[in-house]
Short mmCIF file of C-alpha atoms in Angstrom, two decimals:
data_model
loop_
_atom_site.label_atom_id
_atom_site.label_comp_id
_atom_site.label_asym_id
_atom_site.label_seq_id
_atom_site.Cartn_x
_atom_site.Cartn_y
_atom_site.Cartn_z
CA UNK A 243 -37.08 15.58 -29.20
CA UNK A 244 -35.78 12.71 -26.92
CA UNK A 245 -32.06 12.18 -26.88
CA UNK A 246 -31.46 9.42 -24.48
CA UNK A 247 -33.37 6.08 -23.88
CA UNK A 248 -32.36 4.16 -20.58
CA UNK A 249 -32.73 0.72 -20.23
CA UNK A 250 -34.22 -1.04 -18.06
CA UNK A 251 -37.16 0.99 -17.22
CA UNK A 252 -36.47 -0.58 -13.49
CA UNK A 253 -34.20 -2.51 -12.19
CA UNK A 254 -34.37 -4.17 -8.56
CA UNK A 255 -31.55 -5.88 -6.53
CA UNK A 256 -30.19 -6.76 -3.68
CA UNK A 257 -27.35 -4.75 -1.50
CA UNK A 258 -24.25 -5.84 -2.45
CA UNK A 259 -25.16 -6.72 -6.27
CA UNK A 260 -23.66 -4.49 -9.01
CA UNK A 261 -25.92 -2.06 -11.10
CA UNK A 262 -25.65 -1.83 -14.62
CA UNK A 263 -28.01 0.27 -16.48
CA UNK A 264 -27.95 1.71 -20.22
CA UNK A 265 -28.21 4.80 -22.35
CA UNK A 266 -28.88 5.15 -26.21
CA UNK A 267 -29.24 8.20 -28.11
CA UNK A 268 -29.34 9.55 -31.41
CA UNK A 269 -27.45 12.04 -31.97
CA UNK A 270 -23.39 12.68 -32.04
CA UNK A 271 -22.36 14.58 -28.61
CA UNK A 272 -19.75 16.39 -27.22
CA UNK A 273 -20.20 14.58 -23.70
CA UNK A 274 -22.58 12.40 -21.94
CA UNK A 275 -23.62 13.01 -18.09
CA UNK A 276 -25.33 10.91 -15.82
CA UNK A 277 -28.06 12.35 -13.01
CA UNK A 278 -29.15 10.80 -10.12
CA UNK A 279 -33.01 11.72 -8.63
CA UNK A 280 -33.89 10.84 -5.29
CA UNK A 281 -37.71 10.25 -4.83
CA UNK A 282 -39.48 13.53 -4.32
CA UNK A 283 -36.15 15.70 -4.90
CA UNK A 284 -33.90 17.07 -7.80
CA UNK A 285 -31.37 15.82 -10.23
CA UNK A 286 -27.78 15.58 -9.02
CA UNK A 287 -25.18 15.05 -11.24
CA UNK A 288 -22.74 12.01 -11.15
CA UNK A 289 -20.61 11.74 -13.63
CA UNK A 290 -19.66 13.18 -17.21
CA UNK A 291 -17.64 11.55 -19.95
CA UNK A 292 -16.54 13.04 -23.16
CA UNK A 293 -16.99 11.92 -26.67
CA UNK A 294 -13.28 11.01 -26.25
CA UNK A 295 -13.21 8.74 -23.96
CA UNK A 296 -14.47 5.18 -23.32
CA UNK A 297 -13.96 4.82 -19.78
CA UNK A 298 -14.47 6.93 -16.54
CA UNK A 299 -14.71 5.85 -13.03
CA UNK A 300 -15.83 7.57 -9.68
CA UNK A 301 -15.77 5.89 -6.63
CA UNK A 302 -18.12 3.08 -7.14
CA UNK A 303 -19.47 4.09 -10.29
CA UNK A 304 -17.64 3.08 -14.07
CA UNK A 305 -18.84 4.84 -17.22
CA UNK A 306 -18.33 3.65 -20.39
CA UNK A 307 -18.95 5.47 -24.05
CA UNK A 308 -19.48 3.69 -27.05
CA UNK A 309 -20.14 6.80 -29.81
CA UNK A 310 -19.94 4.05 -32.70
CA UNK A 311 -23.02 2.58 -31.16
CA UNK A 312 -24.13 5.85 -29.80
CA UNK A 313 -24.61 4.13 -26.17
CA UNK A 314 -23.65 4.41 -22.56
CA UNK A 315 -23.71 2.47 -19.36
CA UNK A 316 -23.47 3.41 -15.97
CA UNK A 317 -22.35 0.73 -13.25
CA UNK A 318 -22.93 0.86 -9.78
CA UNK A 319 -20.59 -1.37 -8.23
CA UNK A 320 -21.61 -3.60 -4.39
CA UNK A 321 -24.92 -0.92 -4.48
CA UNK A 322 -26.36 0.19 -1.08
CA UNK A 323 -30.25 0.43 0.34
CA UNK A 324 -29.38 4.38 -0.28
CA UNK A 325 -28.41 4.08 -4.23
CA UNK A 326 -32.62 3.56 -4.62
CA UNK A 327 -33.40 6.27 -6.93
CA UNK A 328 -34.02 6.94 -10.94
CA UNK A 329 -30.89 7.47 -12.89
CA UNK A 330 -30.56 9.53 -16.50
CA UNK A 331 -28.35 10.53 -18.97
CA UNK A 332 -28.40 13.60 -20.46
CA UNK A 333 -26.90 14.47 -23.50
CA UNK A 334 -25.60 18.40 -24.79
CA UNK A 335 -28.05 19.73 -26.97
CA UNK A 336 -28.32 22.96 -28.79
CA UNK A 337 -27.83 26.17 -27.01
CA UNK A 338 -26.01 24.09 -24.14
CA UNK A 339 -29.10 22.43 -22.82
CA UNK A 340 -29.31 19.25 -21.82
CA UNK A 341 -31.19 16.32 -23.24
CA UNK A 342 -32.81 14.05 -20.62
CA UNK A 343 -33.51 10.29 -21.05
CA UNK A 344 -36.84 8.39 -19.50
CA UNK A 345 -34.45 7.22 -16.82
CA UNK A 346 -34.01 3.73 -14.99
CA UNK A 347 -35.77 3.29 -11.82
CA UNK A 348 -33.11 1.12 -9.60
CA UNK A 349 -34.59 -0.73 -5.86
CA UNK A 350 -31.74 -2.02 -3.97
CA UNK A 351 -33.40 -3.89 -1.38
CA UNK A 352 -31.64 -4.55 2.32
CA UNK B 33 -27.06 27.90 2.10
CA UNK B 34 -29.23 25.77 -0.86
CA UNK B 35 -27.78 26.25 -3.95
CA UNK B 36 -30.42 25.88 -5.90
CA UNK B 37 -34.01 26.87 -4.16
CA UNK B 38 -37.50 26.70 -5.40
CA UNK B 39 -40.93 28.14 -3.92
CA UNK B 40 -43.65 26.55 -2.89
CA UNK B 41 -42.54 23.09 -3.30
CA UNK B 42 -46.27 22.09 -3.36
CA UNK B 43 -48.68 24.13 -5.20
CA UNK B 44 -52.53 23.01 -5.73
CA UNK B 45 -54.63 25.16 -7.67
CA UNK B 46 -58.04 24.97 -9.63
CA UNK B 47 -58.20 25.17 -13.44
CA UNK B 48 -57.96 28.45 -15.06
CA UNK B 49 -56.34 30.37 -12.08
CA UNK B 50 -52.74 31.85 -12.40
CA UNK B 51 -49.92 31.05 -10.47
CA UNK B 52 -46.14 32.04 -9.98
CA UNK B 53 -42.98 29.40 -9.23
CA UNK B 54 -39.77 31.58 -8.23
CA UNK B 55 -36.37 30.29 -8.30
CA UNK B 56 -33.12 31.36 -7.35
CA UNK B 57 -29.61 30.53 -7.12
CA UNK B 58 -26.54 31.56 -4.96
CA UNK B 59 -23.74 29.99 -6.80
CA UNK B 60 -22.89 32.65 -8.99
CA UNK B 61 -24.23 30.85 -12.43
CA UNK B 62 -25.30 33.05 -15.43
CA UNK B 63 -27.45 30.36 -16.66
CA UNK B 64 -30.94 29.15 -15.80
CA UNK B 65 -33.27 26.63 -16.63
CA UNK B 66 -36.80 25.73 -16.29
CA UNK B 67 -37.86 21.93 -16.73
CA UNK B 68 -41.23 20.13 -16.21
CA UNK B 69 -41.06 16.31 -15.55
CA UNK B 70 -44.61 14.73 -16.23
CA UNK B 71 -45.69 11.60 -14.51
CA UNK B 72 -44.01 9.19 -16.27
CA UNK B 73 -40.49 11.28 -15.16
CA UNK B 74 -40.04 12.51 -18.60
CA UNK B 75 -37.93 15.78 -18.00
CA UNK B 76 -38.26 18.49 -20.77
CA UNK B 77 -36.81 21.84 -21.35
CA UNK B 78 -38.93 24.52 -21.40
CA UNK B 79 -36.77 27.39 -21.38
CA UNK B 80 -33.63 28.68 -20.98
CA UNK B 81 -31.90 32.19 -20.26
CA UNK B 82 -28.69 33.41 -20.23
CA UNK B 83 -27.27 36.62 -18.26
CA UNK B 84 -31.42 37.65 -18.13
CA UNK B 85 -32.07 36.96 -22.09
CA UNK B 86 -34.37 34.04 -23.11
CA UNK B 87 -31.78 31.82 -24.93
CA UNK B 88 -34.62 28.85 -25.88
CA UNK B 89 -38.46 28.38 -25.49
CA UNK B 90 -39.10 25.15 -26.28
CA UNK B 91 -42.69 25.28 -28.11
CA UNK B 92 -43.85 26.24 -24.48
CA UNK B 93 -48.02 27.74 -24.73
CA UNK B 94 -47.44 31.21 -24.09
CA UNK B 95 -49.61 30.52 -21.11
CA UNK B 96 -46.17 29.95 -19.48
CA UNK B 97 -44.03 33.35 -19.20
CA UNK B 98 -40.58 32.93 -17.53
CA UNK B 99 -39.26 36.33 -16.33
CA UNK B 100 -35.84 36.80 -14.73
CA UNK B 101 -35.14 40.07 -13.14
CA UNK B 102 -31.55 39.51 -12.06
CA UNK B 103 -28.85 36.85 -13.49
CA UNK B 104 -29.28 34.80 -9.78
CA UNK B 105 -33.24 34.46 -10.48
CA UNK B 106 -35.60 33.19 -12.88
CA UNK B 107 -39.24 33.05 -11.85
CA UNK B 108 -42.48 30.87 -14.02
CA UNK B 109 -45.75 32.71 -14.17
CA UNK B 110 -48.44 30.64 -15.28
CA UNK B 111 -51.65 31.34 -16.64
CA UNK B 112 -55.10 29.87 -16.97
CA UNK B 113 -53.68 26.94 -15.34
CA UNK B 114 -54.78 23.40 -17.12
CA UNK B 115 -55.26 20.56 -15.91
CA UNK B 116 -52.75 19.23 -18.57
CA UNK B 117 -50.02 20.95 -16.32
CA UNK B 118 -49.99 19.07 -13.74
CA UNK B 119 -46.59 18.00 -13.09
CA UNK B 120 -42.77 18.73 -11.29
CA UNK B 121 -41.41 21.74 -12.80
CA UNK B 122 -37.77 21.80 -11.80
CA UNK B 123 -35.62 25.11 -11.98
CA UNK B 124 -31.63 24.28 -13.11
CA UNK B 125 -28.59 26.58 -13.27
CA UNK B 126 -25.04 26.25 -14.39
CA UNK B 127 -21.93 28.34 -15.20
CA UNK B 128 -21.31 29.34 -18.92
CA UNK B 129 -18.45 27.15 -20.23
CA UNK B 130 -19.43 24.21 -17.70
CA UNK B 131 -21.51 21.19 -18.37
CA UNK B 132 -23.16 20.33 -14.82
CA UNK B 133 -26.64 21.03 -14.46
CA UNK B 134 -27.23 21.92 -10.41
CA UNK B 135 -31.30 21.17 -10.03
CA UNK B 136 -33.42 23.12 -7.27
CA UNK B 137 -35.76 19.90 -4.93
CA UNK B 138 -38.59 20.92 -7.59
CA UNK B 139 -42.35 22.36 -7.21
CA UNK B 140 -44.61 19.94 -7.46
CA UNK B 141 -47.49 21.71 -9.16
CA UNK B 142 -51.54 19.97 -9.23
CA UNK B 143 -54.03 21.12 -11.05
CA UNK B 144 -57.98 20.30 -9.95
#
């Protein structure tokens, strides 16, 4: 069954803007990761956070974890042509898989 | 040097003919996985094996038989191809005890 559930669906802005998009799931979780997917390639991984913390940053991307609401956001900071892509979280699921949500389609525009 | 590499990345095919995706992976992992991503970029797990040994099968039709000979491989047979199966299957790995997922660029498989 469907762990995650991004929102938006899409998103489109303009270079320079900040990126904030939003993960809900259903289930409690040991960590939550984020995957980027250029059009036509694979996932690439981001960023994780753990169900202990609230807060995570890399470079221009912040993570925050809110396991009483079971929900996530990921925030692309002054976003560039090249952050266009989809974006999921995944959560850990049984037998170490991962859990993939519909993802959120973002169009930074030049 | 791809760490993660699939073949073909394009595969068209008629209904009810049977076709092979291979994948392998240099980084040493000693866990595989095989998702399919449907048009509306839903990904789902199909299966998942672990030092050779089928860990899940994820109400997969049996039409679908992973095999991996070797802990760096882990190949998708398909038969009696549908047209239902249309869709990116995507071939994962990672190390035991880690949580990254490292994806292969996907095959991208059509069924007429």
């Amino acid at each position: 069954s469907q762990q995650g559930e991004e929102d938006p669906q899409a998103l489109s802005i303009q270079e320079g803007e900040n990126a904030t998009m939003n993960c809900s799931y259903k289930t409690s979780i040991n960590n939550l990761q984020w995957y980027r997917q250029n059009s036509g390639r694979g996932l690439v991984h981001l960023i994780l956070i753990r169900s202990n913390e609230r807060e995570k940053h890399s470079g221009r991307l912040r993570v925050t974890l809110d396991t009483s609401k079971k929900s996530s956001s990921l925030l692309i900071t002054a976003s560039r042509a090249a952050d266009t892509a989809s974006y999921f979280c995944a959560t850990d699921g049984r037998y170490s898989t991962l859990t993939f949500g519909k993802g959120t389609m973002l169009l930074v525009s030049p | 040097d791809t760490a993660v590499s699939q073949t073909p990345k394009y595969l068209v095919t008629q209904m009810g003919n049977d076709k092979s995706i291979k994948c392998e992976q240099n980084l040493g992992h000693d866990t595989m996985y095989w998702y399919k991503q449907d048009s509306k970029k839903f990904l789902k797990i199909m299966f998942s094996y672990n030092n050779k040994e089928l860990i899940i099968n994820e109400t997969v039709p049996n039409r679908f038989s992973p095999k991996s000979p070797d802990k760096a491989h882990l190949n998708l047979h398909i038969n009696s191809l549908e047209l239902g199966d249309s869709a990116v299957y995507f071939c994962a790995s990672r190390k035991t005890g880690e949580e990254k997922l490292f994806f292969g660029s996907g095959t991208q498989l059509s069924v007429l």
